[in-house]
Each structure stands twice: as structure tokens, then as C-alpha cells.
XYZ file of C-alpha atoms in Angstrom:
94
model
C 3.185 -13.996 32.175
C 2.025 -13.487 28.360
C -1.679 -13.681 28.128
C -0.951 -16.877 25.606
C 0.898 -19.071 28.236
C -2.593 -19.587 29.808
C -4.326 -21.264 26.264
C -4.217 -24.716 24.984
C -1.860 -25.856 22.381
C -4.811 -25.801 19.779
C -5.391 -21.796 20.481
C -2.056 -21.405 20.199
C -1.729 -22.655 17.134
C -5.239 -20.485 15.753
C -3.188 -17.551 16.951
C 0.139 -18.254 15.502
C -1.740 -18.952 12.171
C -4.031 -15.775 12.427
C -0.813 -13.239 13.176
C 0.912 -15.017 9.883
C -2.123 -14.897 7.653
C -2.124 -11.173 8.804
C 1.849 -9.994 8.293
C 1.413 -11.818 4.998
C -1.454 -9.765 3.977
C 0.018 -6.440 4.917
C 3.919 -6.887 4.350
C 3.711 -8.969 0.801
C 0.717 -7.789 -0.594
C 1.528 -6.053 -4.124
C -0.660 -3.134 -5.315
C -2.682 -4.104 -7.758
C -2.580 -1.796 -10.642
C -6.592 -1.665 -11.678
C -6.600 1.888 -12.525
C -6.167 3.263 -16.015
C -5.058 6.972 -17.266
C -4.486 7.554 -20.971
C -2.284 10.521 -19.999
C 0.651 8.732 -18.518
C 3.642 8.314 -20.245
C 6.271 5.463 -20.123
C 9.918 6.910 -19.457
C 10.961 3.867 -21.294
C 8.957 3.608 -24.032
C 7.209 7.117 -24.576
C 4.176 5.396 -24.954
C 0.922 6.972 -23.606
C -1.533 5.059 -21.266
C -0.599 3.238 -18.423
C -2.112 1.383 -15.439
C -1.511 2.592 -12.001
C -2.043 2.387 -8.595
C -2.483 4.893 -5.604
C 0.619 4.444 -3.621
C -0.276 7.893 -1.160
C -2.928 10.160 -1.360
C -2.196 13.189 1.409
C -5.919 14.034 0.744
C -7.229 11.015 2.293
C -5.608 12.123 5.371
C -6.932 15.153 7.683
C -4.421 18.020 7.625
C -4.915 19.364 11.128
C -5.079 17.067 14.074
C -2.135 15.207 15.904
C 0.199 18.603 14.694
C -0.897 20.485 17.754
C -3.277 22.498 15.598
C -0.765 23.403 13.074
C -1.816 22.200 9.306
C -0.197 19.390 7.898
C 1.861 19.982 4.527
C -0.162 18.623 1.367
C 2.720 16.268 -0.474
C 0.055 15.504 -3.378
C -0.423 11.192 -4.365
C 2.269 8.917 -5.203
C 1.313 6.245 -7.973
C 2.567 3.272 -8.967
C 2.407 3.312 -12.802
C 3.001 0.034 -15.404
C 3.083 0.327 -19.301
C 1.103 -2.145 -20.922
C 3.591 -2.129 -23.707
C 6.800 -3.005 -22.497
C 5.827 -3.250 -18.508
C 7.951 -1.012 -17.074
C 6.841 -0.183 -13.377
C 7.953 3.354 -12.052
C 6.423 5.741 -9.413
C 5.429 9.298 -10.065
C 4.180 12.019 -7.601
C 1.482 14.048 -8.819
């Protein structure tokens, strides 16, 4: 039997409101965009300077370990970039 069948209604509840809070947190959380380069430009737009976010960064990651010793390809950072003229969201690797 599930570890849960053995609590009270009022744990059960806790848990069920924990596990939501959590997904919630993780699955609809949007990156927030705090970061500023003055070297981006908009596809749309062709203005310069946008905010962005770091989507990926392979060099927060260790390249060997888990690959049976063998290094990991680099594949660089993904952002998340916005114009702050005409707000036009797209994603660039770089």
C-alpha cells in the first residue's frame, strides 16, 4: 500500500497542496528576462539592445561524467531574448 494511505485526511491534503505548489513552480514558471546586452539585435525590428534570459548554459554542466569517461559535446547557451521596442521574444544560441 502507498505510503499516503496510512496519513490522516489533513496530511493528505498538506501533501496534495505541497506537490501542486511544486509542478506549478517548475512547469509554469516563465523566465524572467532581467539580463541586458546592448549587442542583441531584434529580427523584427533591427533594433539593438535587448533583454534576455539564460535558457541553457552547457558550461554549467560538467563535460565528463555519466558518458563513461567520454567528454560531453559543448552546444554553447541558449537565450531567451525580448526587444524593449516592439517586444518581440525569440531564442538565439550563442
Amino acid at each position: 500500500r502507498p505510503e499516503e494511505d496510512f496519513l490522516d485526511e489533513a496530511q493528505r491534503q498538506a501533501r496534495a497542496k505541497h506537490r501542486q505548489e511544486a509542478m506549478s513552480e517548475v512547469c509554469l514558471k516563465e523566465p524572467s528576462l532581467d539580463l541586458f546586452d546592448a549587442r542583441l539585435s531584434c529580427p523584427r525590428c533591427q533594433k539593438t539592445g535587448a533583454f534576455y534570459a539564460v535558457l541553457r548554459d552547457s558550461w554549467a554542466l560538467p563535460r565528463a561524467g555519466g558518458n563513461m569517461g567520454h567528454m560531453r559535446k559543448d552546444t554553447g547557451k541558449c537565450i531567451l531574448a525580448e526587444c524593449p521596442s516592439c517586444s518581440e521574444q525569440w531564442q538565439q544560441e550563442g
